[in-house]
PDB file of C-alpha atoms and ligand atoms in Angstrom:
ATOM      1  CA  UNK A   1      23.523   7.940  13.668  1.00 65.00           C
ATOM      2  CA  UNK A   2      24.654  10.888  15.862  1.00 65.00           C
ATOM      3  CA  UNK A   3      23.847  10.149  19.514  1.00 62.00           C
ATOM      4  CA  UNK A   4      21.702  13.292  19.877  1.00 73.00           C
ATOM      5  CA  UNK A   5      19.288  11.928  17.234  1.00 84.00           C
ATOM      6  CA  UNK A   6      16.193  10.208  18.553  1.00 97.00           C
ATOM      7  CA  UNK A   7      13.916   7.718  16.878  1.00 98.00           C
ATOM      8  CA  UNK A   8      10.631   6.659  18.453  1.00 98.00           C
ATOM      9  CA  UNK A   9       8.254   4.216  16.757  1.00 98.00           C
ATOM     10  CA  UNK A  10       4.571   4.266  17.681  1.00 98.00           C
ATOM     11  CA  UNK A  11       3.748   0.618  17.226  1.00 98.00           C
ATOM     12  CA  UNK A  12       1.170  -2.118  17.586  1.00 98.00           C
ATOM     13  CA  UNK A  13       2.722  -5.549  18.083  1.00 97.00           C
ATOM     14  CA  UNK A  14       0.774  -7.299  15.308  1.00 98.00           C
ATOM     15  CA  UNK A  15       0.866  -4.494  12.728  1.00 98.00           C
ATOM     16  CA  UNK A  16       2.197  -5.757   9.382  1.00 98.00           C
ATOM     17  CA  UNK A  17       2.753  -2.092   8.451  1.00 98.00           C
ATOM     18  CA  UNK A  18       4.964  -1.473  11.495  1.00 98.00           C
ATOM     19  CA  UNK A  19       6.915  -4.602  10.561  1.00 98.00           C
ATOM     20  CA  UNK A  20       8.018  -2.889   7.340  1.00 98.00           C
ATOM     21  CA  UNK A  21       9.430   0.033   9.304  1.00 98.00           C
ATOM     22  CA  UNK A  22      11.220  -2.199  11.821  1.00 98.00           C
ATOM     23  CA  UNK A  23      12.864  -4.168   9.000  1.00 98.00           C
ATOM     24  CA  UNK A  24      14.000  -0.960   7.271  1.00 98.00           C
ATOM     25  CA  UNK A  25      15.434   0.390  10.540  1.00 98.00           C
ATOM     26  CA  UNK A  26      17.242  -2.913  11.104  1.00 98.00           C
ATOM     27  CA  UNK A  27      18.655  -2.860   7.554  1.00 98.00           C
ATOM     28  CA  UNK A  28      20.129   0.571   8.297  1.00 97.00           C
ATOM     29  CA  UNK A  29      21.441  -0.510  11.691  1.00 96.00           C
ATOM     30  CA  UNK A  30      19.454   2.227  13.458  1.00 96.00           C
ATOM     31  CA  UNK A  31      18.413   1.936  17.085  1.00 96.00           C
ATOM     32  CA  UNK A  32      15.052   3.240  18.221  1.00 98.00           C
ATOM     33  CA  UNK A  33      12.565   3.186  21.040  1.00 98.00           C
ATOM     34  CA  UNK A  34       9.098   1.696  20.792  1.00 98.00           C
ATOM     35  CA  UNK A  35       5.878   3.025  22.257  1.00 98.00           C
ATOM     36  CA  UNK A  36       3.239   0.303  22.118  1.00 98.00           C
ATOM     37  CA  UNK A  37      -0.233   1.638  21.308  1.00 98.00           C
ATOM     38  CA  UNK A  38      -3.455   0.146  22.607  1.00 95.00           C
ATOM     39  CA  UNK A  39      -5.414   0.357  19.346  1.00 93.00           C
ATOM     40  CA  UNK A  40      -8.391  -1.600  20.632  1.00 84.00           C
ATOM     41  CA  UNK A  41      -8.541   0.172  24.003  1.00 85.00           C
ATOM     42  CA  UNK A  42      -7.415   3.770  23.568  1.00 93.00           C
ATOM     43  CA  UNK A  43      -4.824   5.557  21.448  1.00 97.00           C
ATOM     44  CA  UNK A  44      -2.224   7.781  23.084  1.00 98.00           C
ATOM     45  CA  UNK A  45      -2.364  11.564  22.788  1.00 98.00           C
ATOM     46  CA  UNK A  46       1.001  11.375  21.055  1.00 98.00           C
ATOM     47  CA  UNK A  47      -0.454   9.130  18.316  1.00 98.00           C
ATOM     48  CA  UNK A  48      -3.515  11.361  17.864  1.00 98.00           C
ATOM     49  CA  UNK A  49      -1.324  14.448  17.708  1.00 98.00           C
ATOM     50  CA  UNK A  50       1.283  12.853  15.402  1.00 98.00           C
ATOM     51  CA  UNK A  51      -1.170  11.342  12.913  1.00 98.00           C
ATOM     52  CA  UNK A  52      -4.295  13.502  13.235  1.00 98.00           C
ATOM     53  CA  UNK A  53      -5.716  12.551   9.816  1.00 98.00           C
ATOM     54  CA  UNK A  54      -5.611   8.762  10.147  1.00 98.00           C
ATOM     55  CA  UNK A  55      -4.748   8.075  13.818  1.00 97.00           C
ATOM     56  CA  UNK A  56      -2.960   4.906  12.704  1.00 98.00           C
ATOM     57  CA  UNK A  57       0.337   3.246  13.470  1.00 98.00           C
ATOM     58  CA  UNK A  58       3.115   3.126  12.509  1.00 98.00           C
ATOM     59  CA  UNK A  59       4.357   6.643  13.192  1.00 98.00           C
ATOM     60  CA  UNK A  60       8.087   7.281  13.329  1.00 98.00           C
ATOM     61  CA  UNK A  61       9.153  10.321  15.329  1.00 98.00           C
ATOM     62  CA  UNK A  62      12.588  11.548  14.273  1.00 98.00           C
ATOM     63  CA  UNK A  63      13.825  14.058  16.841  1.00 98.00           C
ATOM     64  CA  UNK A  64      10.161  14.640  17.680  1.00 98.00           C
ATOM     65  CA  UNK A  65       9.028  15.180  14.058  1.00 98.00           C
ATOM     66  CA  UNK A  66       6.324  12.682  13.034  1.00 98.00           C
ATOM     67  CA  UNK A  67       6.470  10.732   9.777  1.00 98.00           C
ATOM     68  CA  UNK A  68       3.320   8.748   8.941  1.00 98.00           C
ATOM     69  CA  UNK A  69       2.202   5.996   6.515  1.00 98.00           C
ATOM     70  CA  UNK A  70       4.508   3.004   6.483  1.00 98.00           C
ATOM     71  CA  UNK A  71       5.764   3.162   2.855  1.00 98.00           C
ATOM     72  CA  UNK A  72       6.363   6.871   3.253  1.00 98.00           C
ATOM     73  CA  UNK A  73       8.323   6.146   6.439  1.00 98.00           C
ATOM     74  CA  UNK A  74      10.493   3.583   4.631  1.00 98.00           C
ATOM     75  CA  UNK A  75      11.187   6.143   1.856  1.00 98.00           C
ATOM     76  CA  UNK A  76      12.152   8.663   4.562  1.00 98.00           C
ATOM     77  CA  UNK A  77      14.481   6.192   6.258  1.00 98.00           C
ATOM     78  CA  UNK A  78      16.171   5.362   2.959  1.00 98.00           C
ATOM     79  CA  UNK A  79      16.662   9.035   2.061  1.00 97.00           C
ATOM     80  CA  UNK A  80      17.811  10.146   5.505  1.00 97.00           C
ATOM     81  CA  UNK A  81      20.309   7.311   6.034  1.00 97.00           C
ATOM     82  CA  UNK A  82      21.485   6.602   2.475  1.00 94.00           C
ATOM     83  CA  UNK A  83      24.143   4.013   3.258  1.00 90.00           C
ATOM     84  CA  UNK A  84      22.923   0.478   2.418  1.00 88.00           C
ATOM     85  CA  UNK A  85      20.522   2.038  -0.108  1.00 96.00           C
ATOM     86  CA  UNK A  86      17.211   0.154  -0.252  1.00 98.00           C
ATOM     87  CA  UNK A  87      15.907   1.715  -3.485  1.00 98.00           C
ATOM     88  CA  UNK A  88      17.771   0.906  -6.714  1.00 96.00           C
ATOM     89  CA  UNK A  89      20.486   3.338  -7.794  1.00 93.00           C
ATOM     90  CA  UNK A  90      19.087   4.144 -11.254  1.00 96.00           C
ATOM     91  CA  UNK A  91      15.980   6.264 -11.793  1.00 97.00           C
ATOM     92  CA  UNK A  92      14.290   3.584 -13.946  1.00 96.00           C
ATOM     93  CA  UNK A  93      14.759   1.000 -11.162  1.00 95.00           C
ATOM     94  CA  UNK A  94      13.414   3.489  -8.619  1.00 97.00           C
ATOM     95  CA  UNK A  95      10.369   4.232 -10.743  1.00 97.00           C
ATOM     96  CA  UNK A  96       9.614   0.501 -11.060  1.00 97.00           C
ATOM     97  CA  UNK A  97      10.039   0.064  -7.314  1.00 97.00           C
ATOM     98  CA  UNK A  98       7.612   2.939  -6.623  1.00 98.00           C
ATOM     99  CA  UNK A  99       5.119   1.403  -9.038  1.00 98.00           C
ATOM    100  CA  UNK A 100       5.162  -1.941  -7.209  1.00 98.00           C
ATOM    101  CA  UNK A 101       5.016  -0.292  -3.790  1.00 98.00           C
ATOM    102  CA  UNK A 102       1.887   1.514  -4.951  1.00 98.00           C
ATOM    103  CA  UNK A 103       0.388  -1.716  -6.345  1.00 98.00           C
ATOM    104  CA  UNK A 104       1.121  -3.588  -3.104  1.00 98.00           C
ATOM    105  CA  UNK A 105      -0.318  -0.770  -0.975  1.00 98.00           C
ATOM    106  CA  UNK A 106      -3.500  -0.617  -3.039  1.00 98.00           C
ATOM    107  CA  UNK A 107      -4.095  -4.356  -3.300  1.00 98.00           C
ATOM    108  CA  UNK A 108      -2.539  -6.816  -0.873  1.00 98.00           C
ATOM    109  CA  UNK A 109      -3.784  -5.955   2.635  1.00 98.00           C
ATOM    110  CA  UNK A 110      -7.341  -5.203   1.485  1.00 98.00           C
ATOM    111  CA  UNK A 111      -7.527  -8.403  -0.570  1.00 98.00           C
ATOM    112  CA  UNK A 112      -6.336 -10.380   2.471  1.00 98.00           C
ATOM    113  CA  UNK A 113      -8.905  -8.639   4.689  1.00 98.00           C
ATOM    114  CA  UNK A 114     -11.646  -9.616   2.224  1.00 98.00           C
ATOM    115  CA  UNK A 115     -10.746 -13.256   2.913  1.00 98.00           C
ATOM    116  CA  UNK A 116     -11.143 -13.156   6.672  1.00 97.00           C
ATOM    117  CA  UNK A 117     -14.226 -10.929   6.431  1.00 97.00           C
ATOM    118  CA  UNK A 118     -16.206 -13.249   4.136  1.00 96.00           C
ATOM    119  CA  UNK A 119     -17.939 -16.605   3.980  1.00 92.00           C
ATOM    120  CA  UNK A 120     -19.332 -18.993   1.325  1.00 89.00           C
ATOM    121  CA  UNK A 121     -19.250 -17.821  -2.303  1.00 91.00           C
ATOM    122  CA  UNK A 122     -17.829 -14.461  -1.308  1.00 95.00           C
ATOM    123  CA  UNK A 123     -14.989 -16.213   0.449  1.00 97.00           C
ATOM    124  CA  UNK A 124     -14.169 -18.213  -2.666  1.00 96.00           C
ATOM    125  CA  UNK A 125     -14.115 -15.049  -4.798  1.00 97.00           C
ATOM    126  CA  UNK A 126     -11.964 -13.222  -2.232  1.00 98.00           C
ATOM    127  CA  UNK A 127      -9.509 -16.122  -2.094  1.00 98.00           C
ATOM    128  CA  UNK A 128      -9.245 -16.292  -5.900  1.00 97.00           C
ATOM    129  CA  UNK A 129      -8.710 -12.550  -6.040  1.00 98.00           C
ATOM    130  CA  UNK A 130      -5.921 -12.733  -3.450  1.00 98.00           C
ATOM    131  CA  UNK A 131      -4.165 -15.601  -5.255  1.00 98.00           C
ATOM    132  CA  UNK A 132      -4.431 -13.659  -8.512  1.00 98.00           C
ATOM    133  CA  UNK A 133      -2.646 -10.697  -6.906  1.00 98.00           C
ATOM    134  CA  UNK A 134       0.127 -12.974  -5.598  1.00 98.00           C
ATOM    135  CA  UNK A 135       0.549 -14.430  -9.093  1.00 98.00           C
ATOM    136  CA  UNK A 136       0.950 -10.909 -10.511  1.00 98.00           C
ATOM    137  CA  UNK A 137       3.621 -10.198  -7.888  1.00 98.00           C
ATOM    138  CA  UNK A 138       5.281 -13.519  -8.662  1.00 96.00           C
ATOM    139  CA  UNK A 139       5.306 -12.488 -12.342  1.00 96.00           C
ATOM    140  CA  UNK A 140       6.929  -9.156 -11.427  1.00 96.00           C
ATOM    141  CA  UNK A 141       9.715 -10.974  -9.605  1.00 95.00           C
ATOM    142  CA  UNK A 142      10.310 -13.285 -12.580  1.00 94.00           C
ATOM    143  CA  UNK A 143      13.331 -15.505 -12.026  1.00 94.00           C
ATOM    144  CA  UNK A 144      15.074 -13.073  -9.726  1.00 96.00           C
ATOM    145  CA  UNK A 145      15.702 -13.825  -6.064  1.00 97.00           C
ATOM    146  CA  UNK A 146      14.241 -10.489  -4.938  1.00 97.00           C
ATOM    147  CA  UNK A 147      12.048  -7.795  -6.474  1.00 95.00           C
ATOM    148  CA  UNK A 148      14.996  -5.570  -7.328  1.00 91.00           C
ATOM    149  CA  UNK A 149      17.228  -8.397  -8.569  1.00 93.00           C
ATOM    150  CA  UNK A 150      19.846 -10.280  -6.562  1.00 94.00           C
ATOM    151  CA  UNK A 151      19.705  -7.967  -3.568  1.00 95.00           C
ATOM    152  CA  UNK A 152      17.025  -7.706  -0.876  1.00 98.00           C
ATOM    153  CA  UNK A 153      15.620  -4.172  -1.238  1.00 98.00           C
ATOM    154  CA  UNK A 154      12.800  -1.679  -0.939  1.00 98.00           C
ATOM    155  CA  UNK A 155       9.905  -3.612  -2.511  1.00 98.00           C
ATOM    156  CA  UNK A 156      10.865  -6.753  -0.570  1.00 98.00           C
ATOM    157  CA  UNK A 157      10.565  -4.798   2.683  1.00 98.00           C
ATOM    158  CA  UNK A 158       7.187  -3.343   1.739  1.00 98.00           C
ATOM    159  CA  UNK A 159       5.772  -6.765   0.867  1.00 98.00           C
ATOM    160  CA  UNK A 160       7.409  -9.059   3.425  1.00 98.00           C
ATOM    161  CA  UNK A 161       5.852  -7.099   6.319  1.00 98.00           C
ATOM    162  CA  UNK A 162       2.396  -7.901   4.973  1.00 98.00           C
ATOM    163  CA  UNK A 163       3.162 -11.612   4.612  1.00 98.00           C
ATOM    164  CA  UNK A 164       3.134 -11.951   8.409  1.00 98.00           C
ATOM    165  CA  UNK A 165      -0.669 -12.229   8.108  1.00 98.00           C
ATOM    166  CA  UNK A 166      -0.681 -14.654   5.170  1.00 98.00           C
ATOM    167  CA  UNK A 167      -0.924 -17.750   7.367  1.00 98.00           C
ATOM    168  CA  UNK A 168      -4.245 -16.350   8.672  1.00 98.00           C
ATOM    169  CA  UNK A 169      -5.463 -15.796   5.101  1.00 98.00           C
ATOM    170  CA  UNK A 170      -4.479 -19.363   4.198  1.00 98.00           C
ATOM    171  CA  UNK A 171      -6.334 -20.772   7.213  1.00 98.00           C
ATOM    172  CA  UNK A 172      -9.534 -18.780   6.652  1.00 97.00           C
ATOM    173  CA  UNK A 173      -9.396 -19.087   2.842  1.00 97.00           C
ATOM    174  CA  UNK A 174      -8.529 -22.807   2.840  1.00 97.00           C
ATOM    175  CA  UNK A 175      -5.580 -22.586   0.454  1.00 97.00           C
ATOM    176  CA  UNK A 176      -1.795 -22.956   0.551  1.00 98.00           C
ATOM    177  CA  UNK A 177       0.505 -20.328  -0.947  1.00 98.00           C
ATOM    178  CA  UNK A 178       3.186 -22.973  -1.366  1.00 98.00           C
ATOM    179  CA  UNK A 179       0.854 -24.881  -3.689  1.00 98.00           C
ATOM    180  CA  UNK A 180      -0.688 -21.919  -5.562  1.00 98.00           C
ATOM    181  CA  UNK A 181       2.414 -19.730  -5.875  1.00 97.00           C
ATOM    182  CA  UNK A 182       5.530 -21.801  -5.104  1.00 97.00           C
ATOM    183  CA  UNK A 183       7.951 -19.099  -6.277  1.00 97.00           C
ATOM    184  CA  UNK A 184       6.282 -16.577  -4.000  1.00 98.00           C
ATOM    185  CA  UNK A 185       6.497 -19.028  -1.080  1.00 98.00           C
ATOM    186  CA  UNK A 186      10.216 -19.550  -1.823  1.00 98.00           C
ATOM    187  CA  UNK A 187      10.732 -15.768  -1.818  1.00 98.00           C
ATOM    188  CA  UNK A 188       9.090 -15.487   1.646  1.00 98.00           C
ATOM    189  CA  UNK A 189      11.396 -18.222   2.934  1.00 98.00           C
ATOM    190  CA  UNK A 190      14.457 -16.509   1.432  1.00 98.00           C
ATOM    191  CA  UNK A 191      13.548 -13.159   3.010  1.00 98.00           C
ATOM    192  CA  UNK A 192      12.950 -14.786   6.415  1.00 98.00           C
ATOM    193  CA  UNK A 193      16.539 -16.015   6.403  1.00 98.00           C
ATOM    194  CA  UNK A 194      17.689 -12.399   6.643  1.00 98.00           C
ATOM    195  CA  UNK A 195      18.461 -11.117  10.121  1.00 98.00           C
ATOM    196  CA  UNK A 196      16.446  -7.909   9.739  1.00 98.00           C
ATOM    197  CA  UNK A 197      13.362  -9.917   8.758  1.00 98.00           C
ATOM    198  CA  UNK A 198      13.812 -12.873  11.128  1.00 98.00           C
ATOM    199  CA  UNK A 199      14.155 -10.573  14.157  1.00 98.00           C
ATOM    200  CA  UNK A 200      11.049  -8.542  13.341  1.00 98.00           C
ATOM    201  CA  UNK A 201       8.705 -11.094  11.772  1.00 98.00           C
ATOM    202  CA  UNK A 202       5.398 -11.388  13.654  1.00 98.00           C
ATOM    203  CA  UNK A 203       4.675 -14.963  14.730  1.00 98.00           C
ATOM    204  CA  UNK A 204       2.128 -16.112  12.057  1.00 98.00           C
ATOM    205  CA  UNK A 205       0.218 -18.178  14.649  1.00 98.00           C
ATOM    206  CA  UNK A 206      -0.239 -15.106  16.876  1.00 98.00           C
ATOM    207  CA  UNK A 207      -1.288 -13.022  13.857  1.00 98.00           C
ATOM    208  CA  UNK A 208      -3.821 -15.752  13.008  1.00 98.00           C
ATOM    209  CA  UNK A 209      -5.210 -15.643  16.559  1.00 98.00           C
ATOM    210  CA  UNK A 210      -5.437 -11.847  16.366  1.00 97.00           C
ATOM    211  CA  UNK A 211      -7.328 -12.075  13.056  1.00 98.00           C
ATOM    212  CA  UNK A 212      -9.701 -14.455  14.895  1.00 97.00           C
ATOM    213  CA  UNK A 213     -10.387 -11.632  17.380  1.00 96.00           C
ATOM    214  CA  UNK A 214     -11.037  -9.233  14.475  1.00 96.00           C
ATOM    215  CA  UNK A 215     -13.480 -11.757  12.959  1.00 96.00           C
ATOM    216  CA  UNK A 216     -15.455 -11.811  16.198  1.00 96.00           C
ATOM    217  CA  UNK A 217     -15.426  -8.002  16.341  1.00 94.00           C
ATOM    218  CA  UNK A 218     -16.756  -7.881  12.769  1.00 94.00           C
ATOM    219  CA  UNK A 219     -19.398 -10.565  13.512  1.00 90.00           C
ATOM    220  CA  UNK A 220     -17.960 -12.909  10.897  1.00 91.00           C
ATOM    221  CA  UNK A 221     -18.276 -15.766  13.399  1.00 80.00           C
TER     222      UNK A 221
HETATM  223  N1  GSH B   1      -1.730   2.795   5.194  1.00 91.16           N
HETATM  224  C1  GSH B   1      -1.307   2.721   6.562  1.00 91.16           C
HETATM  225  C2  GSH B   1      -2.039   1.584   7.249  1.00 91.16           C
HETATM  226  C3  GSH B   1      -1.722   1.515   8.726  1.00 91.16           C
HETATM  227  C4  GSH B   1      -2.759   0.721   9.490  1.00 91.16           C
HETATM  228  O1  GSH B   1      -3.770   0.246   8.958  1.00 91.16           O
HETATM  229  N2  GSH B   1      -2.525   0.605  10.803  1.00 91.16           N
HETATM  230  C5  GSH B   1      -3.462  -0.057  11.669  1.00 91.16           C
HETATM  231  C6  GSH B   1      -2.742  -1.114  12.501  1.00 91.16           C
HETATM  232  S1  GSH B   1      -2.200  -2.442  11.490  1.00 91.16           S
HETATM  233  C7  GSH B   1      -4.035   0.955  12.641  1.00 91.16           C
HETATM  234  O2  GSH B   1      -3.328   1.779  13.164  1.00 91.16           O
HETATM  235  N3  GSH B   1      -5.331   0.858  12.915  1.00 91.16           N
HETATM  236  C8  GSH B   1      -5.990   1.713  13.866  1.00 91.16           C
HETATM  237  C9  GSH B   1      -7.252   2.269  13.342  1.00 91.16           C
HETATM  238  O3  GSH B   1      -7.619   1.997  12.172  1.00 91.16           O
HETATM  239  O4  GSH B   1      -7.912   2.981  14.077  1.00 91.16           O
HETATM  240  C10 GSH B   1       0.215   2.511   6.584  1.00 91.16           C
HETATM  241  O5  GSH B   1       0.759   1.987   5.621  1.00 91.16           O
HETATM  242  O6  GSH B   1       0.846   2.912   7.568  1.00 91.16           O
END
């Protein structure tokens, strides 16, 4: 990257969405600065100005221009720095990748949140729903090592960021991904062996503790 280019990531340390962006930046070998946001206390003016519609992190500022929404940021990174392409080369592969990104964005985080937000019968239904989604993703991967085939790529990045909160879902839902979806668990392990993932993976125990704080804020306990 030319030295006059500047990348600044507006971040929150436990954001599974920011994790996606950090992994994509690491895959491209790009260096960047981080501005940590205090989401529970008060958001910075820069965040409010950069993402006026949602006021959420992550935001990536490229030479001062804001890019928002984590999947959209990862698309931008892949298009702007095309070496080590993350999306497949053929248009059919790219269309499948976009389909699964959309599915993951619509389903996974919300289904996980339903687990930590519920109790009793609702909790059981939320847990079953979450496991069902993982099984669909497992089915999409088939016998391949990664979503796109043999190579770690775009869909892997979009999903692996979210898995940093899965330990919390397991604890509050009383299930084990390894038991319910062993192929999915093996895929997580495989991804975590990659440098870009290992260096940016949120400590699952700390994510679990943070979800505990959210549960108190939402009066779940
Ligand atoms: N769809 C957004 C979700 C981002 C998101 O939910 N960010 C959370 C942190 S994990 C946030 O900024 N929350 C602050 C708020 O909702 O006010 C994306 O993919 O970037």
